Amino acid sequence: MSILARASKDIAKSHLVIRGKCSLSGELKVSGAKNSALVLMTAALLTEESIRIKNVPELTDIEGIVDILLTMGVTINRHSNEIQITADDLHHVELPYELVNGLRASFFCIGPLLARLGKAKIPLPGGCRIGARPVVEHIKGLKALGAFVNVEHGVVTASVPGESRRLKGADIVLDCPSVGATETILMASVLAEGTSTIENAAQEPEVQDLAKMLNKMGAQISGAGGPKITIKGVKKLNGCDYTVIPDRIEAGTFLIAAAITRSSLTVTPLIPEHLSAVLQKLRDCGCKFEPDKQGLKIIPGEITGVDITTQPYPGFPTDLQAPFMALLTTAKGTSIVTEKIYENRLQHVAELQRMGASIRVQGNAAVIQGIPELSAAPVTGGDLRSSAAMVLASMAAKGTSQLRGLDHLDRGYANLEGKLNQVGADIKRHQR
Ligand code: EPZ
């Protein structure tokens, strides 16, 4: 059994015991962005020279991508939060199902493998509990660039025809601003012959981070972070050193932890414009902010209800919908939370109701009637972000809660309980 599988098996049995009514103070340190580090690591496949990625968070998803890269013959050296990746002897182009299943980011390998070797065989990333998560836009983009792509028996087999096995630049318009599809097309087109454009591109900071690293490697990308990206294909990419941006979703989770426990806290580092929609909503519900170090100090006042609708960046991020809903359960007044990105990302409602929250779901919207106080209960996180939401709710609730579903939590938060305990929380991890 792989290290990852063994670790996941143990994690699935463990749970957190979280004492409620805690107040926090001091400084919460934000790690590197999971959703940037994962794609940057696959982008290292685009060159035979070494790529050194710094500020990589310690997460089970990162271990998963490391396992996958190793099966492809990539050399990996690690020193704490730094990973050096050298794909000078890239040979294996078929990813094993048992490693790929459940790690959606492994699909990011398809673009670089096609660009570098002209072929790839990758199991379809499964849907997950939050939605079907198709990869139609990724495949549409690869076909536009000249690849043959066949999807059969749950496996995507792709190849580039012709002597040169080199993709050809194309103009691509996405049906939806998909983060993954934008990143797949970016990585496939950087070594293509000619120029490509992506319209209706995703604008997330993680997409911008990828474009920045690719340009540091010698790519010619312009417009990343806007709705139209232009990529002039080059023949070869070089190695480079690159530092991952701070994780805006972890930073947002920490800000909400301060708000829900009515604590003043400094969260650092964070880049305010990566969180402008979230900061606005926190202001609207009664929080103030002061710049502090490379981050922000949050000062919560009386928390009142606000309405949230998740949107592609720069709108309110779907990944903070569950944590923010936890905050709204004890806000004064009524709030409406509408999830527009995923078809099934309201599972935390049932868990919050177990803690006494007053929530009514109508389609993809939840109507929340604020109550004075949540009460502790045994709860389970159904996905990465709903698990984080339940940690926040438990820290504010009256009494002591137990939280299961840590396999999800550990995918996206590096040492969450350790960081929160350092600022006054009382969270213990029990392995059985
Ligand atoms: C990335 O997923 C993130 N994951 C997700 O974070 C995040 O929620 C999401 O972007 C949106 O911001 C990583 O970066 C590893 P999408 P991705 O393609 O790329 C639909 C977390 O908690 N869609 O932008 O898979 C899709 O069904 C995770 O850290 C199509 O319809 O997101 C979804 O409803 C969860 N067709 C919406 O777009 C397609 O071909 C957003 O998906 C592709 C996507």
XYZ file of C-alpha atoms and ligand atoms in Angstrom:
476
model
C 0.000 0.000 0.000
C 1.431 3.434 -0.976
C 2.442 5.901 1.716
C -0.431 8.065 0.629
C -2.973 5.253 0.904
C -1.683 4.229 4.341
C -1.722 7.824 5.532
C -5.245 8.321 4.193
C -6.429 5.099 5.907
C -5.141 6.332 9.283
C -6.524 9.810 8.702
C -9.954 8.432 7.825
C -10.157 6.904 11.341
C -8.925 9.982 13.201
C -10.960 12.892 14.480
C -10.514 16.307 16.093
C -11.840 17.201 19.563
C -12.560 20.941 19.523
C -13.367 22.944 22.666
C -15.812 25.780 21.902
C -16.204 29.405 23.010
C -12.513 30.049 22.444
C -11.101 33.477 21.761
C -8.041 33.878 19.591
C -5.184 36.377 19.625
C -1.816 36.832 17.956
C -0.717 35.979 14.427
C -1.781 33.195 12.045
C 0.797 32.236 9.413
C -0.489 31.514 5.896
C 1.193 28.758 3.848
C 1.772 28.669 0.089
C -1.302 28.268 -2.131
C -2.325 24.621 -2.637
C -4.094 25.375 -5.934
C -1.007 27.106 -7.254
C 1.685 24.708 -6.002
C -0.101 21.702 -7.517
C -0.221 23.137 -11.042
C 3.300 24.637 -10.822
C 4.649 21.182 -9.983
C 3.055 19.699 -13.115
C 4.366 22.643 -15.200
C 7.899 21.479 -14.290
C 7.296 18.621 -16.770
C 7.601 21.187 -19.601
C 11.396 21.418 -19.339
C 14.312 19.011 -18.880
C 16.033 21.569 -16.623
C 15.471 21.845 -12.863
C 12.562 23.801 -11.438
C 12.840 24.840 -7.773
C 9.478 25.723 -6.208
C 9.559 27.469 -2.834
C 6.848 28.039 -0.201
C 5.167 24.704 -1.062
C 2.544 23.808 1.584
C 2.793 20.453 3.419
C -0.445 18.760 2.307
C -1.509 15.256 1.341
C -2.434 16.572 -2.124
C 1.203 17.688 -2.603
C 2.372 14.184 -1.567
C -0.073 12.808 -4.141
C 1.398 14.837 -6.998
C 4.936 13.921 -5.881
C 3.992 10.205 -6.079
C 2.584 10.729 -9.583
C 5.614 12.654 -10.866
C 7.925 9.950 -9.513
C 6.078 7.272 -11.523
C 6.923 9.280 -14.676
C 10.654 9.107 -14.040
C 10.972 12.646 -12.676
C 13.731 13.373 -10.118
C 12.519 15.121 -6.975
C 14.598 16.662 -4.174
C 12.887 18.208 -1.160
C 14.094 20.533 1.601
C 11.227 21.508 3.970
C 8.889 23.756 1.924
C 11.065 23.673 -1.196
C 10.713 21.074 -3.965
C 13.207 20.692 -6.821
C 11.774 18.875 -9.859
C 13.876 17.700 -12.810
C 12.057 16.036 -15.698
C 15.148 15.352 -17.829
C 14.298 11.708 -18.303
C 10.544 11.877 -18.812
C 9.390 8.540 -20.200
C 6.240 7.274 -18.594
C 3.139 8.820 -20.172
C 0.464 6.624 -18.611
C -0.664 7.552 -15.096
C -1.827 4.718 -12.810
C -5.500 4.850 -11.762
C -4.850 4.128 -8.079
C -2.639 7.227 -7.787
C -4.838 9.503 -9.899
C -8.213 8.571 -8.447
C -9.304 11.228 -5.979
C -6.504 13.639 -6.893
C -8.057 15.883 -9.519
C -4.889 17.950 -9.931
C -3.185 14.911 -11.544
C -5.144 15.736 -14.689
C -2.950 18.832 -15.016
C -0.217 16.497 -16.344
C -1.987 16.025 -19.675
C -1.021 19.429 -21.125
C 2.715 19.200 -20.341
C 2.943 15.534 -21.465
C 1.351 16.375 -24.811
C 3.540 19.460 -25.235
C 6.740 17.620 -24.298
C 6.244 14.062 -25.587
C 3.233 14.288 -27.884
C 1.259 11.639 -26.005
C -0.500 11.027 -22.690
C -2.840 8.485 -21.104
C -4.594 9.726 -17.949
C -7.636 8.376 -16.103
C -10.553 10.812 -16.115
C -10.530 12.767 -12.845
C -13.622 11.571 -11.018
C -16.354 13.905 -9.985
C -16.435 14.452 -6.266
C -19.021 15.190 -3.633
C -19.349 18.842 -4.680
C -20.181 18.129 -8.297
C -19.595 16.309 -11.583
C -16.544 18.462 -12.435
C -16.290 17.510 -16.127
C -13.134 18.200 -18.184
C -14.967 18.961 -21.438
C -13.298 22.387 -21.758
C -9.826 20.926 -21.193
C -10.389 18.357 -23.971
C -11.959 20.941 -26.314
C -8.831 23.099 -25.909
C -6.390 20.233 -26.527
C -8.282 19.197 -29.670
C -8.213 22.811 -30.922
C -4.418 22.713 -30.518
C -4.302 19.686 -32.836
C -4.290 16.752 -30.416
C -6.262 13.541 -31.007
C -8.152 12.922 -27.764
C -10.174 9.783 -27.057
C -12.136 9.125 -23.859
C -12.948 5.461 -23.313
C -13.440 3.277 -20.225
C -12.696 6.236 -17.958
C -9.306 6.944 -19.528
C -8.293 9.952 -21.627
C -5.819 8.950 -24.356
C -4.266 11.847 -26.251
C -1.614 12.110 -28.965
C -0.179 14.706 -31.333
C -0.098 13.595 -34.994
C 2.635 14.394 -37.499
C 6.402 14.033 -37.680
C 7.180 16.868 -35.272
C 4.498 15.745 -32.758
C 4.184 19.471 -32.031
C 0.858 21.120 -31.144
C -0.297 24.033 -33.289
C -1.422 27.418 -31.904
C -5.195 28.047 -31.975
C -7.840 30.550 -30.837
C -9.957 28.999 -28.074
C -13.105 30.386 -26.447
C -14.105 28.627 -23.198
C -17.807 28.016 -22.496
C -17.087 28.710 -18.819
C -14.051 30.380 -17.171
C -12.701 27.025 -15.934
C -9.523 27.332 -13.813
C -8.268 23.874 -14.733
C -9.076 24.187 -18.421
C -7.309 27.565 -18.611
C -4.240 26.053 -16.920
C -4.259 22.924 -19.110
C -4.439 25.009 -22.293
C -1.724 27.383 -21.032
C 0.655 24.473 -20.406
C -0.179 22.740 -23.704
C 0.208 25.867 -25.849
C 3.490 27.304 -24.494
C 5.546 24.912 -26.692
C 3.106 24.882 -29.642
C 3.985 26.188 -33.106
C 2.477 29.654 -33.504
C 0.249 31.805 -31.326
C -2.775 30.771 -29.224
C -5.444 32.792 -27.479
C -7.809 31.778 -24.671
C -10.996 33.847 -24.386
C -13.316 33.680 -21.378
C -10.199 32.545 -19.479
C -10.231 32.022 -15.695
C -8.651 35.018 -13.909
C -7.806 33.424 -10.562
C -4.476 34.393 -8.880
C -3.351 30.770 -9.254
C -3.715 31.070 -13.054
C -1.624 34.269 -12.888
C 0.972 32.474 -10.753
C 1.278 29.712 -13.375
C 1.667 32.240 -16.220
C 4.332 34.094 -14.205
C 6.381 30.936 -13.659
C 6.010 29.846 -17.301
C 7.246 33.273 -18.443
C 10.185 32.934 -16.038
C 10.930 29.639 -17.833
C 10.990 31.490 -21.170
C 7.364 31.327 -22.282
C 5.704 34.322 -23.941
C 2.327 34.725 -22.234
C 0.412 38.000 -21.924
C -2.997 38.887 -20.473
C -3.104 36.312 -17.648
C -5.461 37.546 -14.937
C -7.782 39.008 -17.583
C -10.477 37.409 -19.761
C -8.186 36.973 -22.803
C -4.727 35.366 -22.637
C -2.272 35.300 -25.567
C 0.482 32.665 -25.766
C 3.262 32.836 -28.371
C 4.656 29.289 -28.680
C 8.413 28.826 -28.086
C 10.690 25.881 -28.923
C 12.032 25.187 -25.445
C 11.586 26.193 -21.818
C 14.349 26.523 -19.209
C 14.589 25.825 -15.503
C 13.931 28.478 -12.869
C 13.297 29.167 -9.182
C 9.793 30.240 -8.215
C 7.985 31.104 -4.970
C 4.311 30.148 -4.584
C 1.862 32.929 -3.672
C 0.205 32.810 -0.222
C -2.935 30.662 -0.083
C -5.844 33.111 -0.323
C -8.342 30.441 0.693
C -6.410 29.506 3.846
C -5.984 33.232 4.594
C -9.728 33.781 4.135
C -10.475 30.792 6.363
C -8.284 32.333 9.106
C -9.987 35.738 8.785
C -13.359 34.024 9.181
C -12.019 32.088 12.199
C -11.307 35.458 13.830
C -14.756 36.815 12.899
C -16.705 33.770 14.126
C -14.904 33.791 17.509
C -15.128 37.601 17.646
C -11.325 37.743 18.032
C -8.826 40.307 16.724
C -6.108 38.446 14.839
C -3.322 39.162 12.387
C -3.296 36.912 9.298
C -0.029 37.060 7.332
C 1.162 36.906 4.613
C -1.793 37.679 2.404
C -2.320 39.702 -0.786
C -5.472 41.859 -0.189
C -6.478 42.064 -3.853
C -6.587 38.251 -3.990
C -9.372 38.452 -1.390
C -11.152 41.713 -2.246
C -14.642 40.149 -2.518
C -14.206 38.343 0.810
C -12.800 41.403 2.601
C -15.757 43.449 1.339
C -18.259 40.917 2.690
C -16.431 40.788 6.039
C -16.599 44.601 6.199
C -20.292 44.514 5.243
C -21.018 42.156 8.149
C -19.173 44.273 10.719
C -15.404 43.681 10.573
C -12.638 46.263 10.272
C -9.095 45.754 8.950
C -5.666 47.286 9.562
C -2.567 46.510 7.507
C -0.119 44.529 9.642
C 3.251 43.062 8.561
C 2.666 41.400 5.134
C -0.966 40.791 6.008
C -4.008 42.206 7.727
C -5.261 42.541 11.289
C -9.005 41.849 11.489
C -11.122 43.537 14.205
C -14.649 42.065 14.306
C -17.525 44.231 15.560
C -21.124 43.087 15.990
C -21.639 40.561 13.158
C -24.755 41.134 11.038
C -26.095 39.050 8.149
C -25.048 39.582 4.500
C -25.918 37.893 1.208
C -23.212 35.920 -0.642
C -23.209 34.590 -4.223
C -20.189 32.577 -5.372
C -18.686 33.624 -8.719
C -15.511 33.074 -10.733
C -12.629 35.352 -9.645
C -12.681 38.240 -8.827
C -16.143 37.402 -7.440
C -16.708 35.702 -4.091
C -14.750 32.374 -4.160
C -16.739 29.132 -3.929
C -13.957 27.691 -1.721
C -14.863 30.137 1.071
C -18.635 29.682 0.819
C -18.818 27.005 3.524
C -16.550 28.800 6.040
C -18.448 32.053 5.512
C -21.792 30.289 5.984
C -20.545 29.045 9.373
C -19.954 32.682 10.332
C -23.437 33.733 9.168
C -25.179 31.161 11.393
C -24.501 33.424 14.430
C -24.810 36.782 12.610
C -27.696 39.095 13.557
C -30.498 38.882 11.002
C -31.023 36.879 7.828
C -28.482 35.958 5.136
C -28.800 34.234 1.774
C -25.882 32.171 0.443
C -26.130 31.168 -3.239
C -23.667 28.612 -4.696
C -23.323 29.208 -8.445
C -20.102 27.310 -9.213
C -20.817 23.736 -8.068
C -24.090 21.856 -8.194
C -23.689 20.152 -4.805
C -21.689 22.301 -2.426
C -24.207 22.810 0.394
C -23.575 19.565 2.331
C -22.243 21.474 5.332
C -25.789 22.823 5.900
C -26.862 19.507 7.500
C -23.779 19.526 9.766
C -24.361 23.141 10.819
C -28.021 22.292 11.551
C -26.773 19.570 13.928
C -25.129 22.413 15.851
C -28.431 24.284 16.055
C -28.066 26.549 13.033
C -31.324 27.738 11.457
C -30.894 27.200 7.707
C -33.362 26.459 4.910
C -32.096 25.248 1.515
C -33.965 26.199 -1.654
C -32.219 24.822 -4.760
C -28.666 26.216 -4.796
C -29.400 28.805 -2.116
C -29.398 28.595 1.677
C -31.432 31.046 3.794
C -29.762 31.475 7.191
C -31.537 32.935 10.235
C -28.834 34.041 12.669
C -28.981 32.560 16.197
C -27.097 33.802 19.300
C -24.945 30.702 19.696
C -24.199 27.304 18.118
C -24.096 24.206 20.341
C -21.369 21.572 20.122
C -22.082 18.251 18.362
C -20.291 15.341 16.674
C -19.962 16.491 13.037
C -18.352 15.335 9.770
C -16.722 17.301 6.955
C -17.864 16.069 3.517
C -15.250 17.904 1.486
C -12.145 19.962 2.073
C -13.815 23.310 2.677
C -16.862 22.062 4.577
C -14.458 20.330 6.981
C -12.763 23.696 7.568
C -16.182 25.306 8.098
C -16.965 22.763 10.824
C -13.681 23.526 12.614
C -14.650 27.207 12.695
C -18.205 26.489 13.860
C -16.909 24.155 16.600
C -14.465 26.773 17.907
C -17.395 29.198 18.389
C -20.007 26.702 19.668
C -20.943 26.145 23.326
C -19.382 22.863 24.467
C -16.909 20.435 22.897
C -17.369 19.000 19.371
C -15.831 16.030 17.537
C -15.015 16.430 13.834
C -14.490 13.509 11.430
C -13.477 13.766 7.768
C -9.859 14.775 8.387
C -8.739 13.124 5.124
C -10.482 16.020 3.394
C -9.125 18.670 5.793
C -5.488 17.555 5.474
C -5.668 17.858 1.689
C -5.975 21.631 1.859
C -4.792 22.916 5.237
C -1.241 22.423 6.494
C -1.337 21.667 10.232
C -4.604 23.544 10.758
C -5.078 22.601 14.395
C -1.434 23.365 15.195
C -1.733 26.857 13.758
C -5.059 27.572 15.496
C -3.840 26.217 18.863
C -0.902 28.639 18.681
C -3.376 31.568 18.810
C -5.571 30.207 21.592
C -7.740 27.411 20.173
C -8.020 24.072 21.978
C -8.085 21.371 19.296
C -6.765 17.845 19.812
C -6.304 15.236 17.083
C -7.203 11.678 18.112
C -5.854 9.023 15.770
C -8.592 6.468 16.448
C -10.151 24.669 -9.245
O -10.856 23.501 -9.602
C -9.742 24.476 -7.783
N -8.896 23.281 -7.680
C -11.004 24.297 -6.923
O -10.569 24.222 -5.571
C -11.889 25.531 -7.083
O -13.092 25.343 -6.357
C -12.215 25.741 -8.567
O -10.988 25.842 -9.326
C -13.041 27.000 -8.812
O -12.362 28.108 -8.304
C -7.608 23.329 -8.100
O -7.129 24.353 -8.574
C -6.797 22.082 -7.907
P -13.158 24.741 -12.621
P -11.245 23.226 -11.159
O -12.715 23.937 -13.791
O -10.162 23.685 -12.045
C -17.377 23.585 -14.338
C -10.516 23.408 -3.371
O -11.360 23.320 -2.470
N -16.641 23.036 -15.490
O -12.966 26.221 -12.619
O -11.689 21.827 -11.272
C -17.180 22.691 -13.124
O -18.083 21.623 -13.175
C -10.876 23.042 -4.794
O -9.332 23.804 -3.217
C -17.356 22.618 -16.605
O -18.570 22.718 -16.624
O -12.500 24.198 -11.283
C -17.450 23.606 -11.973
O -18.848 23.654 -11.751
C -12.323 22.570 -4.903
N -16.675 22.092 -17.653
C -16.974 24.966 -12.488
O -16.844 24.847 -13.911
C -15.305 21.961 -17.653
O -14.732 21.472 -18.648
C -15.622 25.377 -11.950
O -14.700 24.379 -12.339
C -14.588 22.400 -16.515
C -15.276 22.925 -15.437
